[in-house]
């Protein structure tokens, strides 16, 4: 196992589903499964012990549910990213998991390549939303404060807009820096400046803003 492999932890109450996910993950040359759990409580305890890079989390779990487990993992292991994997397309589930701290939301009916892409995206610091549910993130109240002052168009520079667009599409800071031929610190500066102008507080809000601007329609 390479020290650079992405360390993935699987949480699902169906062993056959975990077996399939494990086979998919370990078929990737840059990933390895470092643990599994069939319920949320065991997941929280085990993740704290093995410190994976990404937890692939089922939403519907016995005992401690996926949202609660996600919230606890993010609180006790803040460096660990959580990717929700579920059959639920309901807006409430999407918003609940994002609010709990999940960095991504993938439907179980998605293609295997989409799940692999999502794992890499969240591991790199991105936020991945299944295209089928992405629109749910912007549903609901549309007060100015919900999405930042920039909903109707902020005074962003071209480079600031470009950085936010790439972040919303799931690209990591280092990847953006390489694509733009600038340093990672410069990208962080563009991101922070843009977020301050638009009063955005998180990656989830960046995605909501990008969706409302139509930046992700052809992503």
XYZ file of C-alpha atoms in Angstrom:
219
model
C 0.000 0.000 0.000
C 1.393 3.370 -1.000
C 1.591 6.057 1.667
C -0.143 8.349 -0.814
C -3.223 6.169 -1.174
C -6.552 7.712 -0.202
C -7.728 5.968 2.961
C -11.452 5.225 2.726
C -13.843 4.055 5.460
C -17.172 2.474 4.461
C -20.420 2.772 6.434
C -23.510 0.823 5.340
C -25.764 -1.556 7.239
C -25.895 -4.027 4.320
C -22.780 -6.239 4.109
C -23.361 -6.951 0.427
C -23.338 -3.215 -0.316
C -20.122 -2.755 1.656
C -18.545 -5.657 -0.234
C -19.413 -4.009 -3.545
C -18.094 -0.636 -2.418
C -14.901 -2.217 -1.123
C -14.282 -3.975 -4.429
C -14.825 -0.706 -6.305
C -12.569 1.356 -4.048
C -9.743 -1.162 -3.940
C -9.830 -1.532 -7.724
C -8.449 2.022 -7.828
C -4.671 2.281 -7.821
C -4.731 5.246 -5.415
C -7.296 4.072 -2.844
C -7.519 1.574 -0.019
C -10.311 0.633 2.414
C -9.080 1.009 5.993
C -12.273 0.076 7.821
C -15.999 -0.690 7.705
C -19.018 -0.249 9.954
C -22.651 -1.308 9.829
C -24.062 1.419 12.083
C -23.393 5.038 12.920
C -22.118 4.600 16.478
C -19.461 2.063 15.489
C -18.532 4.321 12.577
C -17.885 7.321 14.850
C -15.755 5.238 17.222
C -13.788 3.472 14.473
C -13.151 6.592 12.401
C -11.599 8.260 15.448
C -9.230 5.290 15.724
C -8.148 4.816 12.088
C -8.347 8.445 10.831
C -9.314 7.816 7.183
C -9.242 10.534 4.542
C -12.851 9.950 3.453
C -15.856 8.232 5.029
C -18.465 6.962 2.565
C -21.581 7.242 4.717
C -24.997 5.673 4.166
C -27.788 7.978 5.322
C -30.215 5.378 6.681
C -28.503 3.485 9.505
C -29.731 1.620 12.589
C -29.243 3.406 15.892
C -27.247 6.547 15.194
C -28.335 7.830 11.758
C -26.047 8.981 8.975
C -26.565 12.693 9.618
C -25.889 12.375 13.337
C -22.850 10.182 12.694
C -21.559 12.697 10.165
C -21.947 15.555 12.625
C -20.097 13.646 15.345
C -17.289 12.592 13.005
C -16.800 16.166 11.810
C -16.693 17.350 15.413
C -14.297 14.683 16.739
C -12.240 14.186 13.554
C -12.397 17.522 11.684
C -9.801 16.530 9.086
C -11.905 13.576 7.922
C -14.212 14.233 4.964
C -17.638 12.597 4.770
C -19.310 11.606 1.495
C -22.990 10.704 1.844
C -24.118 7.768 -0.313
C -27.848 7.126 -0.379
C -30.909 6.223 -2.391
C -32.732 9.308 -1.084
C -33.178 12.238 -3.488
C -35.390 14.220 -1.116
C -34.335 17.850 -0.565
C -34.529 17.427 3.191
C -31.935 14.645 3.195
C -29.542 16.652 1.028
C -29.763 19.767 3.174
C -29.589 17.731 6.399
C -26.343 16.016 5.382
C -24.707 19.196 4.077
C -25.676 21.007 7.286
C -24.211 18.115 9.308
C -20.889 18.648 7.577
C -20.857 16.230 4.645
C -18.609 17.316 1.778
C -20.583 15.442 -0.848
C -23.827 13.655 -1.664
C -23.971 10.784 -4.174
C -26.960 8.640 -5.101
C -26.586 4.868 -4.981
C -27.885 4.647 -8.534
C -24.979 6.767 -9.760
C -22.321 5.232 -11.979
C -19.295 3.714 -10.296
C -17.068 6.325 -11.939
C -19.147 9.083 -10.322
C -18.576 7.652 -6.857
C -14.831 7.353 -7.451
C -14.751 10.923 -8.770
C -16.693 12.113 -5.718
C -14.292 10.418 -3.298
C -11.325 12.090 -4.964
C -13.106 15.458 -5.028
C -13.958 15.553 -1.326
C -10.542 14.145 -0.362
C -8.999 17.072 -2.212
C -11.083 19.583 -0.308
C -13.874 19.923 -2.855
C -17.616 19.625 -2.458
C -19.338 17.081 -4.725
C -23.085 16.995 -5.316
C -24.775 14.434 -7.523
C -26.218 16.358 -10.511
C -29.638 14.845 -9.762
C -29.791 16.536 -6.366
C -27.592 19.625 -6.824
C -30.602 21.836 -7.477
C -32.071 20.900 -4.098
C -29.309 22.823 -2.349
C -30.728 26.114 -3.575
C -34.368 25.262 -2.985
C -36.270 26.980 -0.220
C -36.097 30.535 1.172
C -34.132 33.017 -0.871
C -33.413 35.820 1.559
C -30.304 37.759 0.604
C -28.484 36.432 3.645
C -29.083 32.823 2.630
C -26.748 32.989 -0.344
C -24.715 36.156 0.200
C -25.152 39.634 -1.190
C -23.753 38.453 -4.500
C -26.841 36.506 -5.560
C -27.853 39.261 -7.960
C -24.261 39.690 -9.096
C -21.291 40.735 -6.984
C -18.307 42.909 -7.804
C -15.941 39.999 -8.342
C -12.853 40.168 -10.494
C -12.607 37.732 -13.397
C -10.042 35.640 -11.521
C -12.119 35.583 -8.323
C -15.130 34.342 -10.288
C -13.002 31.708 -11.996
C -11.671 30.409 -8.687
C -15.145 30.194 -7.127
C -16.481 28.418 -10.211
C -13.727 25.790 -10.036
C -14.205 25.302 -6.301
C -17.946 24.793 -6.821
C -17.175 22.145 -9.441
C -15.202 20.153 -6.877
C -11.631 21.084 -7.794
C -9.047 21.166 -4.997
C -7.027 24.309 -4.273
C -3.757 22.730 -5.463
C -5.422 21.589 -8.684
C -6.801 25.079 -9.325
C -3.376 26.579 -8.649
C -1.777 24.243 -11.198
C -4.462 24.986 -13.802
C -4.111 28.756 -13.355
C -0.320 28.629 -13.023
C -0.336 30.444 -9.683
C 0.483 29.422 -6.124
C -1.995 27.697 -3.821
C -1.717 30.707 -1.478
C -2.787 32.986 -4.334
C -5.827 30.805 -5.019
C -6.713 30.893 -1.315
C -6.474 34.686 -1.421
C -8.836 34.899 -4.410
C -11.249 32.534 -2.667
C -11.190 34.420 0.623
C -11.599 37.785 -1.107
C -14.557 36.539 -3.163
C -16.237 34.909 -0.165
C -15.854 38.105 1.835
C -17.405 40.194 -0.944
C -20.360 37.812 -1.290
C -20.666 37.058 2.443
C -20.293 33.340 1.827
C -19.238 31.265 4.827
C -18.648 27.751 3.482
C -18.083 25.590 0.417
C -21.758 24.624 0.503
C -22.677 28.310 0.116
C -20.196 28.622 -2.764
C -22.003 25.755 -4.505
C -25.389 27.356 -3.856
C -24.138 30.633 -5.304
C -22.659 28.872 -8.355
C -25.914 27.037 -8.994
C -27.922 30.251 -8.849
C -25.498 31.900 -11.298
C -25.791 28.936 -13.688
C -22.077 28.134 -13.441
C -22.651 24.396 -12.982
C -25.132 23.741 -15.765
C -22.447 22.383 -18.066
C -20.041 21.214 -15.391
